[in-house]
XYZ file of C-alpha atoms in Angstrom:
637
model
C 0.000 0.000 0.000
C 1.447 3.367 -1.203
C 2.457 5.623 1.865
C 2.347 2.838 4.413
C 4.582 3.643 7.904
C 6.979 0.800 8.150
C 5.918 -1.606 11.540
C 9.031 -1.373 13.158
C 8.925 3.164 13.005
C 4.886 2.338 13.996
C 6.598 0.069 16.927
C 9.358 2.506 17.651
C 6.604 5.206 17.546
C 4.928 3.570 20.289
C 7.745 2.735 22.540
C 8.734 6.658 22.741
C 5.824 7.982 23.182
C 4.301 8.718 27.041
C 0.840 8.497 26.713
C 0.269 10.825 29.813
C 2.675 13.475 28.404
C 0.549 13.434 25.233
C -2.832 13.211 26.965
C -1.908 16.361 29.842
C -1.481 18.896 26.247
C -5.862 17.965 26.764
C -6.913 16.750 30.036
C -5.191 17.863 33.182
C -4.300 14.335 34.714
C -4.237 13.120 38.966
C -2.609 10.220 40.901
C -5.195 8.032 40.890
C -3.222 4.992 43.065
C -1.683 2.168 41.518
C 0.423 4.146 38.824
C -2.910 5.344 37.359
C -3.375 8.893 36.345
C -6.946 10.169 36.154
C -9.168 13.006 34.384
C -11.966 14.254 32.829
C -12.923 12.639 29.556
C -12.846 14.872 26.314
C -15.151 12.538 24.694
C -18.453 13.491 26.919
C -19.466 15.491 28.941
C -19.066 14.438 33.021
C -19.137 15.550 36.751
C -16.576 13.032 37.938
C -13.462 11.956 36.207
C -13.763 8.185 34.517
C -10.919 9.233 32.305
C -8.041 6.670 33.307
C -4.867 7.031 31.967
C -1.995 3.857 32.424
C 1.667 5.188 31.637
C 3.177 1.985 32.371
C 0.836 0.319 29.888
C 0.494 3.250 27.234
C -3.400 2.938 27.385
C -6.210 4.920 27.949
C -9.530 4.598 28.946
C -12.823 6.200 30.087
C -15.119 4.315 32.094
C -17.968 6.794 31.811
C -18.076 6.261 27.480
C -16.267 2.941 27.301
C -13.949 4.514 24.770
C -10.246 3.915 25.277
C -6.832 3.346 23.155
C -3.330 4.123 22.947
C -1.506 7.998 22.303
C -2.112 7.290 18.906
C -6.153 6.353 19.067
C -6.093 9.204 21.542
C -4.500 12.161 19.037
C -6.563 10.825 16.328
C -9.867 11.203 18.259
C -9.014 14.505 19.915
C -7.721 16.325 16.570
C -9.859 14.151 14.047
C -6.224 12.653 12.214
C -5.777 9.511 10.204
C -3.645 6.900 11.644
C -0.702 8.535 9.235
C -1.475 12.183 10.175
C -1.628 10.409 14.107
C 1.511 9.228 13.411
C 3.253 11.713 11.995
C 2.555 14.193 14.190
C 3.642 11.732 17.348
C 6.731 10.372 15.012
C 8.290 14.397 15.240
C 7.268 15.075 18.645
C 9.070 12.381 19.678
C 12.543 13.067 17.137
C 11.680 10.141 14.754
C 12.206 9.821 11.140
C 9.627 7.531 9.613
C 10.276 5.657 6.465
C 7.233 4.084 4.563
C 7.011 0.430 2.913
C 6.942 2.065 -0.780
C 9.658 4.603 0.306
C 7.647 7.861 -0.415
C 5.245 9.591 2.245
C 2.110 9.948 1.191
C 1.032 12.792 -0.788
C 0.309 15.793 2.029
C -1.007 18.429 -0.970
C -4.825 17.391 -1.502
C -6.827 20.637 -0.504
C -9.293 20.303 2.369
C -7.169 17.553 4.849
C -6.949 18.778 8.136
C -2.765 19.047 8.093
C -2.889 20.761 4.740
C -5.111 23.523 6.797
C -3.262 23.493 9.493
C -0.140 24.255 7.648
C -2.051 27.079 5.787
C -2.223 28.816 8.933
C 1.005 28.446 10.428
C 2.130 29.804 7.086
C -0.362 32.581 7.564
C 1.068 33.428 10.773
C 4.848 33.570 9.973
C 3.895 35.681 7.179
C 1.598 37.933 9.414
C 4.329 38.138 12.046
C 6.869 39.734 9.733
C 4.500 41.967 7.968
C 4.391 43.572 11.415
C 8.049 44.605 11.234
C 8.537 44.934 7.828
C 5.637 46.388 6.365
C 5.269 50.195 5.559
C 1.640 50.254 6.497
C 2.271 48.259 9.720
C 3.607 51.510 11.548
C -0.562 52.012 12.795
C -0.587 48.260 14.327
C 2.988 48.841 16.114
C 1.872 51.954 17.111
C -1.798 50.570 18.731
C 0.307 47.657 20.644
C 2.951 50.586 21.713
C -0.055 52.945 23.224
C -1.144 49.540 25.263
C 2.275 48.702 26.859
C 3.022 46.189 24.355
C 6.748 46.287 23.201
C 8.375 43.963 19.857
C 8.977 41.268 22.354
C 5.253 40.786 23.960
C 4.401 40.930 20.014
C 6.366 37.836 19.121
C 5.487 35.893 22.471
C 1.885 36.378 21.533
C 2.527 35.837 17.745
C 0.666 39.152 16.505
C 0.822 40.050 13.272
C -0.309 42.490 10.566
C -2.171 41.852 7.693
C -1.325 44.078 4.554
C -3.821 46.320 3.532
C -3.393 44.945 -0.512
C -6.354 42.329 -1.236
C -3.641 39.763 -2.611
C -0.755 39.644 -0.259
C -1.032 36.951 1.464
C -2.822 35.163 -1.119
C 0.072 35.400 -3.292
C 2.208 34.776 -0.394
C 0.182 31.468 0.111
C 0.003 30.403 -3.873
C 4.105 30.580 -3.699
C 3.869 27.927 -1.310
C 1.741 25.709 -3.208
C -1.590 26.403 -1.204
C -4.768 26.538 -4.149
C -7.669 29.320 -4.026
C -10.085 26.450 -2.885
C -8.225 25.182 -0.141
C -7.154 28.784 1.621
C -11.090 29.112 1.019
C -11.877 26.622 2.881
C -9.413 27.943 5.630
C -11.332 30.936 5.793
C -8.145 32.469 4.900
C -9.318 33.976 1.676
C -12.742 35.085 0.297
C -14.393 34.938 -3.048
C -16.215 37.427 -4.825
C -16.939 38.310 -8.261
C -13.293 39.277 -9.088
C -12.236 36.249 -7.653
C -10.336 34.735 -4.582
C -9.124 37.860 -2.210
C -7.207 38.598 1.461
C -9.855 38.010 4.429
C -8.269 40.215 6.333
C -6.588 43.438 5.169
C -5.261 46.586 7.453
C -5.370 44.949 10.229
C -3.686 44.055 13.024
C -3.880 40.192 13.512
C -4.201 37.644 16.826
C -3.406 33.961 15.868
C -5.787 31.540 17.213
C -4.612 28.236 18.652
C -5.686 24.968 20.232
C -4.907 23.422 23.246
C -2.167 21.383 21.125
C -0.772 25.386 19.729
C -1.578 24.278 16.478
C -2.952 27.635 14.494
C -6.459 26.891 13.570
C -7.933 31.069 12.965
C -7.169 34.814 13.417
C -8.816 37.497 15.046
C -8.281 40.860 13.734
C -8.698 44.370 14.806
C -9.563 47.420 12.260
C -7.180 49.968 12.180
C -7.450 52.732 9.717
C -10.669 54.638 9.145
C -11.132 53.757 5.648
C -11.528 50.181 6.185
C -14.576 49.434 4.261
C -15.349 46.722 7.026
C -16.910 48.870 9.715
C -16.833 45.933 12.543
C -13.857 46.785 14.958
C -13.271 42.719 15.006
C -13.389 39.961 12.544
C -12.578 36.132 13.231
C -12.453 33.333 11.078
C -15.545 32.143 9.633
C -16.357 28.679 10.804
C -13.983 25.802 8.869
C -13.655 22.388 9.010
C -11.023 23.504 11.976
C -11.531 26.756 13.589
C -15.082 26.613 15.689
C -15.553 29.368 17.986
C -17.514 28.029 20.279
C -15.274 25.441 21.496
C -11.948 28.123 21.084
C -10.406 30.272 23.416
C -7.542 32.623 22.970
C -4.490 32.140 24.755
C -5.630 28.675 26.203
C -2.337 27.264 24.519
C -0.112 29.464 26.955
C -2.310 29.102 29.925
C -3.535 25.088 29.933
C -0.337 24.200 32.127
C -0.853 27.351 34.701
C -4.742 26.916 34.936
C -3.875 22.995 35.607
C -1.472 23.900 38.142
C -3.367 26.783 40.353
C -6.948 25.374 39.370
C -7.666 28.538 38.667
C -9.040 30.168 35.204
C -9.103 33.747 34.331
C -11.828 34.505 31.185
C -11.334 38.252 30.241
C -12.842 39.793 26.494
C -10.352 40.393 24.192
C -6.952 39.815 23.017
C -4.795 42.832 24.818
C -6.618 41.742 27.655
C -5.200 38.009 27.969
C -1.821 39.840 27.304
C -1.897 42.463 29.581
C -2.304 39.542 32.260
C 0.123 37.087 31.224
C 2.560 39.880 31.156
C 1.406 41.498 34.683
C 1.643 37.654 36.613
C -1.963 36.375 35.904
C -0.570 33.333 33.438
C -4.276 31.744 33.508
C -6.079 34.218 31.164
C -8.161 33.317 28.528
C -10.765 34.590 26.162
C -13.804 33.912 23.852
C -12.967 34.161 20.006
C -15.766 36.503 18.947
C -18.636 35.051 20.643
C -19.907 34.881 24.380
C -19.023 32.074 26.820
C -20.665 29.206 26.470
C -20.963 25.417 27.441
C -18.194 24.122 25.038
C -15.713 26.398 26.371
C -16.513 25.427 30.294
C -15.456 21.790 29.005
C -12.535 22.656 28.086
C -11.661 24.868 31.161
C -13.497 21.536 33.100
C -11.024 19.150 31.304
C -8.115 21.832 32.349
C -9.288 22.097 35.656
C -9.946 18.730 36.426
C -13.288 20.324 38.166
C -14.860 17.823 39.649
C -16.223 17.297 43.295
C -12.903 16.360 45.205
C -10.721 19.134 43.615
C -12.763 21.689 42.787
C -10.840 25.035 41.494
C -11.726 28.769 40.363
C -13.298 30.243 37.500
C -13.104 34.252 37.296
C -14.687 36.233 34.687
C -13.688 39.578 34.372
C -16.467 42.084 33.169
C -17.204 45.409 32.261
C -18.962 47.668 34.982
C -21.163 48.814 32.517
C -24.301 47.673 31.620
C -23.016 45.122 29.151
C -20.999 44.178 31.962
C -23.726 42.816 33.820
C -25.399 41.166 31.413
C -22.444 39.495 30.710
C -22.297 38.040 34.311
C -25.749 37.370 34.090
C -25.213 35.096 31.444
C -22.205 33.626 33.153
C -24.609 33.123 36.098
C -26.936 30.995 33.666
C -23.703 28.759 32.775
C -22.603 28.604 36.725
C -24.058 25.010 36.773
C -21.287 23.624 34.602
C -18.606 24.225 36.697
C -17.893 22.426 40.160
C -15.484 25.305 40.691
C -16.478 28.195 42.281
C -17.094 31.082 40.319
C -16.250 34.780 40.524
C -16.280 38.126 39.188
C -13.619 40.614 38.996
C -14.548 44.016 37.842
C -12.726 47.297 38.284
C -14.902 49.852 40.023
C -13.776 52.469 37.456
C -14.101 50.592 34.648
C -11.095 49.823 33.129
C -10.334 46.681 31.156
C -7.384 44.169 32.450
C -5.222 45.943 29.307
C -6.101 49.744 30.193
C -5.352 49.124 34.044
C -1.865 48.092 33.389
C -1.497 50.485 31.436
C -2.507 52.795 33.920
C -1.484 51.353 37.180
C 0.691 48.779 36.151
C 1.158 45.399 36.543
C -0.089 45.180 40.458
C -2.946 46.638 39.922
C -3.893 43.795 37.530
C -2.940 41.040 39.868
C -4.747 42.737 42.511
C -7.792 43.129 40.409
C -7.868 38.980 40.135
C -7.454 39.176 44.250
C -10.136 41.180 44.859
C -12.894 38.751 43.081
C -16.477 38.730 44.427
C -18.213 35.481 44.375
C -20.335 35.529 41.162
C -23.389 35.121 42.962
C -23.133 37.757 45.087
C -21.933 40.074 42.103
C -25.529 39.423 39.889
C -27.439 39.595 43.540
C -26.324 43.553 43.694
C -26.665 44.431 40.186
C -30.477 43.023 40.435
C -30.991 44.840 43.983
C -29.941 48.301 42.377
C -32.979 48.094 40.486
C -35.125 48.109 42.965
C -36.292 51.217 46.034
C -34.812 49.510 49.386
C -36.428 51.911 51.274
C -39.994 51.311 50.516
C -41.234 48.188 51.835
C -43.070 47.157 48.916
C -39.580 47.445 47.108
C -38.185 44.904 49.424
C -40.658 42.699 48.337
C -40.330 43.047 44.915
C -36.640 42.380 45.307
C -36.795 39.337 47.668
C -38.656 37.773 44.897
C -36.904 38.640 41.901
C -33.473 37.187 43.955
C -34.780 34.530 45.984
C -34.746 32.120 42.540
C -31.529 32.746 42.229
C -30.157 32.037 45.296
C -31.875 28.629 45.746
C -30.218 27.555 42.173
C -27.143 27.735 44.194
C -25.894 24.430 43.046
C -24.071 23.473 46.502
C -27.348 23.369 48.609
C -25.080 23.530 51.373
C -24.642 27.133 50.957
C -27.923 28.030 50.112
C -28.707 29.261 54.006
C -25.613 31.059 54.498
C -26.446 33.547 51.485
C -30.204 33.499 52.608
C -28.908 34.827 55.345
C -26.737 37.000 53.514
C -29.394 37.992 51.214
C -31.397 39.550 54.407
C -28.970 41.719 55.390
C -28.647 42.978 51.979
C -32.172 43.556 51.726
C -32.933 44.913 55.341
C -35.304 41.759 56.187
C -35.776 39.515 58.464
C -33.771 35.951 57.692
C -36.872 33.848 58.000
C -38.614 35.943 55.816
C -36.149 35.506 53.549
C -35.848 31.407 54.247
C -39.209 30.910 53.227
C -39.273 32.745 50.338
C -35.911 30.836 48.790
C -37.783 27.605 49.713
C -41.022 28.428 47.744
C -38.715 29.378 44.956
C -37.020 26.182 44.813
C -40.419 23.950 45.297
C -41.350 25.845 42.420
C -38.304 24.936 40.849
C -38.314 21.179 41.460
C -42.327 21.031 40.221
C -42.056 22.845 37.184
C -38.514 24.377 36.606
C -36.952 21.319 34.788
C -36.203 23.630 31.640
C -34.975 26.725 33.762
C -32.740 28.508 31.727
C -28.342 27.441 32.535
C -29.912 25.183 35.159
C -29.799 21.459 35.308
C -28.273 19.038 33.022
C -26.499 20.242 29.784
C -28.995 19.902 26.897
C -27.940 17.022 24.741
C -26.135 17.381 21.099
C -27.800 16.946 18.140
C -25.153 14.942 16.881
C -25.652 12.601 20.259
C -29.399 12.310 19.209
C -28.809 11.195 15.580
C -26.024 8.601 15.557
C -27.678 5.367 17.942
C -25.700 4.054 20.207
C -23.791 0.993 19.016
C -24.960 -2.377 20.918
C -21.876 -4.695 21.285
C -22.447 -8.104 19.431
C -20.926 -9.659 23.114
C -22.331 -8.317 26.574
C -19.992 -6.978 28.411
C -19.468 -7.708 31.885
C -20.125 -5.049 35.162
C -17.062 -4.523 36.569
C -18.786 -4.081 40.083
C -20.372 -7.853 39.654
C -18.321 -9.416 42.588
C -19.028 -12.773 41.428
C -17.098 -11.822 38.640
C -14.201 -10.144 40.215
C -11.692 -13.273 40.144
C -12.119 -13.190 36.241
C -11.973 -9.748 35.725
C -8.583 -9.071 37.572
C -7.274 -12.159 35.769
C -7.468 -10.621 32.645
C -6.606 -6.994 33.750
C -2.673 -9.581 34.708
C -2.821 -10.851 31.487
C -3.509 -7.500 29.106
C -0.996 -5.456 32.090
C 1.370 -8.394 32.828
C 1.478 -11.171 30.627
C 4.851 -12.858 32.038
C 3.263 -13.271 35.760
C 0.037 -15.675 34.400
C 1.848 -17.157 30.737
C 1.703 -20.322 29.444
C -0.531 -21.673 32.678
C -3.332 -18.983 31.579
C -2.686 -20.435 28.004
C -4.420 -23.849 29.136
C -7.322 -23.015 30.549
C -10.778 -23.487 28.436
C -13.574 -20.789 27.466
C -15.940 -23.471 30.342
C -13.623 -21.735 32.885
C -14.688 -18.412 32.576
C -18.514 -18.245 33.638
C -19.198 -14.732 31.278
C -19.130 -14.824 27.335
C -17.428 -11.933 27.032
C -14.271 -13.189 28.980
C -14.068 -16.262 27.560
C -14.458 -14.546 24.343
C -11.077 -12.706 25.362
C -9.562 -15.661 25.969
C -10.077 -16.670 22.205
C -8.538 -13.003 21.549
C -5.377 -13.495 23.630
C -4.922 -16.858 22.237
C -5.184 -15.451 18.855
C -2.308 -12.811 19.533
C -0.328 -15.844 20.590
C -0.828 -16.241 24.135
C 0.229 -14.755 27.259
C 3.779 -16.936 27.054
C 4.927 -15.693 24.358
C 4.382 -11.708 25.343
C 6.865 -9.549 27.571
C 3.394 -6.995 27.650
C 3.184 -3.388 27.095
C 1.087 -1.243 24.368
C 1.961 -3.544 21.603
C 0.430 -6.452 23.752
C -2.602 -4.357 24.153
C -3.080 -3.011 20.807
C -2.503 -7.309 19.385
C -5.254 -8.426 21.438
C -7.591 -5.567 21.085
C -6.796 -5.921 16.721
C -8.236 -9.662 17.144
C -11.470 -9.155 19.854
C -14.334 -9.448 17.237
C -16.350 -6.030 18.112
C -15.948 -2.787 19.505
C -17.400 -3.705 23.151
C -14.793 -5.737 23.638
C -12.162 -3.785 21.928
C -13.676 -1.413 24.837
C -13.394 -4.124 27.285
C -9.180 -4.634 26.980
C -8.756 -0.739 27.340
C -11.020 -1.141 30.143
C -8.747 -3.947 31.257
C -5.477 -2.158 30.621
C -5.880 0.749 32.752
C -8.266 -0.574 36.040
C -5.972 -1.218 38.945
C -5.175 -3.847 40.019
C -6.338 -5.065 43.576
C -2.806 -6.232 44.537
C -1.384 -4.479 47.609
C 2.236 -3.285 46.337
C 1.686 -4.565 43.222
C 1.401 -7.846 41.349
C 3.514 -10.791 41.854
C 3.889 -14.198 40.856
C 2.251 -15.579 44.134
C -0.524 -13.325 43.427
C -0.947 -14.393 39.963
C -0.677 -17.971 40.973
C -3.692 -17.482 43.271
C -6.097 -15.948 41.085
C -5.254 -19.029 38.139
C -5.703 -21.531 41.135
C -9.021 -19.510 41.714
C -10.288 -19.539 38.181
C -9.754 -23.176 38.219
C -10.971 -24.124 41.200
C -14.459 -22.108 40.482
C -14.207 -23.947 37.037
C -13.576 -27.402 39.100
C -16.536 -26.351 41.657
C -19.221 -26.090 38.908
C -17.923 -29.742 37.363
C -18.339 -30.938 40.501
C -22.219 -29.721 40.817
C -22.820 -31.159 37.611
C -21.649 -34.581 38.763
C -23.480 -34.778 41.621
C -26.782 -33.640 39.797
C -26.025 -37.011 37.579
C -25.383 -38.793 40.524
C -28.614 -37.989 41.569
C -30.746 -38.891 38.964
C -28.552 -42.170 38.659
C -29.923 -45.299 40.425
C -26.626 -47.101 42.179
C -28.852 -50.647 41.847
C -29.468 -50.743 38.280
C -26.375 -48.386 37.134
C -23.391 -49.775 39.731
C -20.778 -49.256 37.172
C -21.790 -46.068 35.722
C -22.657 -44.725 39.441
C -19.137 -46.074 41.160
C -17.513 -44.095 38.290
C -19.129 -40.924 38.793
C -18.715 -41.674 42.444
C -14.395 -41.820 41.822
C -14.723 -38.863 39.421
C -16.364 -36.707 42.335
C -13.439 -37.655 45.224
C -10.963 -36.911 42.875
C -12.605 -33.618 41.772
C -13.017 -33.127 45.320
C -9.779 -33.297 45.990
C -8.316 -31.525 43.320
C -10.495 -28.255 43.983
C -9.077 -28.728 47.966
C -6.075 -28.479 46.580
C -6.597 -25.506 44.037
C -8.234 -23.518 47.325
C -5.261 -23.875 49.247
C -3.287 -22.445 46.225
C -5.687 -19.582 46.397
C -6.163 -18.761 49.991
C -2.318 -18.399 50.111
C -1.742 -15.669 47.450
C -5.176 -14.244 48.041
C -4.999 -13.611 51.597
């Protein structure tokens, strides 16, 4: 096959490659015992991580959406690659030169592959980033990040650029590098009109837009000169088969490893903004591309996070005192119930933006803005009061009501009475006053709010709706079923640890496994060769999971690659030993009950022979499963 990676590069690949150090560029990762690491899946949506990662074993899996592989499954799902694009991308991370069966790559050049985009846009931005330097026009843009405290060297760490105010430049920039019309269409690079293919963006001063992986994917740009026939003051990439702003945020490439480490996220507006506070000491900035915050962005600051109910972090929004302002945080209120974290607001009394207080006060003052964050709560609590007369007792009333909703949405219900009681003193009332009327709101709630707006569960995808849910052609076992636990940790030894059970496990029959979905793994190991003739690891894994004969229990071996195991230290050979002897010794128990069942129903009169031989068979089945036991008990203990 033309462009096919050699197996030895694909198995050299593989042995380089951490899967936890490609997995933490997504998903901030925990201990999780037993050399596991754990998180929150990217695949779906969830409260608690099921995302477990196994370094020793270079698997994934998630035991929320049963999905699961190795680094390269995992890049391919996360960035939508091919197994070559997967590879490739792993192959130079890791300082590998791959060579391919025919001796020629595959072609990289047809227009509309995701790499072929992607390397539109880094060219984009190189060529961007010197146009800011070298351009004649460009002296407006280095003048606007001057005026903002933004010197050559903030420029370059943020990649700015400019974008020429010709319609062709970097079109024809692009076309010298072999990129066609169609494809830096499709890249939102270029538009079309009826003169043709032309510059998106043109006189102005450009932001590069990057995933979590710093991969360019769009550009926001700012207007700059007054006769810029595009009145907006910013324009983003349209949506492309990359670049979706919904699930983007700016600077989230320089902040993942900072928000991961403080647990704390800082979501400003714009682009000087997330600058101003990486340069001040606030490294966790972020912001939207062009659109407000939604749910797809909270996943990704979940997955970043790891915000969950044992480690719950921050979330601060930063917001206008204006009117806008508060709508803003309104809407952030409606979104509260995605995060675990807590959430806060920071706003600058006098109204300045993150970028226009350092400028101003410096960099303290922007650090000290972040400080001085108000719970989010409390924040939309006084913006409603102020529309109401405190002094008048029917105002009161018409307050309590309009707030008490809010306050008994409070997701930790725990907390609810505290700012009840806070809520009282804001409003001059008395707190059981004040109690009763956040209870009614909530009964109301729990009768007939189901659809309240931002509360609740997150609505479910269209795309979840449409595709059904594939049924595995073998049930799979529950892992909590302990009369199934033996098995299971069994085969979690022989996908983890293949040398400790090996040719021993090799003998044993699909009749000793009691569910069809582990004997049906046995047929899969024994089709990869056996657990005696493996030393383990993620080729082991990925040579059993390429002969299981459906995706449950392809599902089922990542599931078994990653659980810990329930050895104390660590698996040993004693340990292994007892859980074979176990396996056998259930297997030996049920042969047992079907021998005395025929002893039963035999008559030792009429049938001596055939009864005195079933009688012999039972002592020395007997005897054997005493035997097994002690084997067992020993390792087991």
């Amino acid at each position: 096959m033309a462009g096919r990676i050699r197996d030895d590069d694909i198995a050299l690949v593989r042995e380089r490659t951490r899967i936890d150090e490609v997995i933490s560029q997504y998903v901030t990762l925990r201990p999780a015992g037993a050399g596991s690491l754990k998180g929150l899946c990217p695949f779906h949506d969830e409260k608690s991580p099921s995302f477990n990662v196994r370094p020793q074993i270079g698997y994934a899996h998630c035991f929320g959406c049963g999905v699961g592989g190795d680094a390269i499954w995992f890049i391919q799902e996360i960035e939508g690659l091919s197994f070559v694009e997967a590879m490739e991308r792993l192959a130079a991370r890791a300082g590998i030169q791959l060579r391919y069966a025919d001796g020629a790559a595959p072609d990289r050049r047809q227009p509309g592959t995701r790499a072929r985009l992607i390397e539109a846009h880094k060219a984009a931005a190189e060529f961007y980033a010197e146009q800011l330097h070298t351009s004649p026009d460009a002296g407006q843009g280095r003048s606007f990040l001057a005026e903002r405290g933004f010197d050559r060297e903030a420029a370059e760490q943020f990649g700015v650029g400019f974008a020429p105010r010709g319609p062709l430049a970097l079109l024809s920039h692009l076309r010298a590098r072999g990129f066609s019309d169609e494809e830096l269409n499709t890249a939102g690079l270029v538009a079309s009109g009826a003169r043709g293919h032309y510059d998106r963006f043109r006189g102005r001063l450009v932001w590069p837009i990057r995933e979590l992986s710093g991969d360019v994917v769009g550009f926001g740009a700012r207007r700059l000169f007054e006769d810029d026939r595009i009145e907006a003051k910013y324009l983003n990439t349209p949506e492309t088969p990359i670049y979706h702003k919904s699930q983007l945020l700016y600077g989230v490439d320089l902040a993942r490893r900072e928000i991961a480490r403080r647990s704390q996220a800082v979501v400003v507006e714009g682009y000087t903004d997330v600058m101003a506070c990486h340069l001040a000491g606030v490294p966790t900035a972020v912001a939207t591309c062009g659109t407000a915050f939604g749910e797809d962005h909270a996943r990704v600051l979940r997955r970043l996070l790891l915000d969950h109910e044992q480690f719950r972090g921050e979330v601060i929004f930063t917001f206008d005192g204006d009117e806008a302002g508060q709508r803003a945080a309104m809407r952030a209120f409606e979104g509260d119930q995605q995060f675990v974290s807590q959430t806060y607001v920071a706003v600058e009394q006098s109204g300045l933006d993150p970028c226009d207080l350092r400028l101003k006060h410096g960099d303290a003052a922007v650090r000290d803005l972040v400080a001085r964050r108000v719970p989010l709560y409390r924040f939309v609590l006084g913006n409603i009061l102020t529309r109401y007369d405190l002094d008048r007792a029917d105002g009161r009333v018409d307050a309590l009501r309009a707030t008490a909703p809010l306050v008994g949405s409070v997701r930790d219900k725990a907390k609810v009475g505290a700012y009840a009681r806070e809520l009282a003193g804001m409003l001059g009332m008395e707190i059981e006053e004040v109690r009763a009327e956040v209870r009614r709101a909530m009964n109301a709630s729990a009768n007939g709010g189901a659809g309240q707006p931002g509360r609740g569960s997150a609505p479910v995808r269209a795309a979840e709706v449409s595709q059904p849910a594939r049924v595995p052609a073998t049930p799979l076992p529950d892992p909590a079923d302990p009369r199934l636990w033996v098995e299971r940790e069994l085969f979690k030894l022989v996908i983890q640890s293949p040398t400790l059970v090996g040719p021993e496990f090799d003998a044993l029959d699909d009749d000793d496994f009691t569910h069809p979905a582990y004997a049906a793994l046995r047929q899969s190991v024994a089709a990869a060769g056996g657990a005696g003739t493996s030393a383990g690891g993620d080729a082991w894994v990925s040579a059993v999971g390429d002969r299981t004969p459906d995706d449950g229990l392809r599902s089922l071996v990542t599931a078994l690659a990653v659980e810990p195991l329930r050895a104390a230290g660590g698996p040993d050979a004693r340990y292994a030993d007892s859980l074979l002897a176990r396996v056998r010794e259930l297997s030996v128990s049920r042969l047992i009950a079907d021998v005395k069942s025929r002893l039963q129903r035999t008559n030792p009169v009429d049938q001596t022979d055939a009864y005195n031989k079933m009688f012999g068979e039972l002592v020395a089945l007997e005897q054997h499963r005493r035997a097994l036991r002690e084997r067992a008990v020993g390792g087991l203990a």
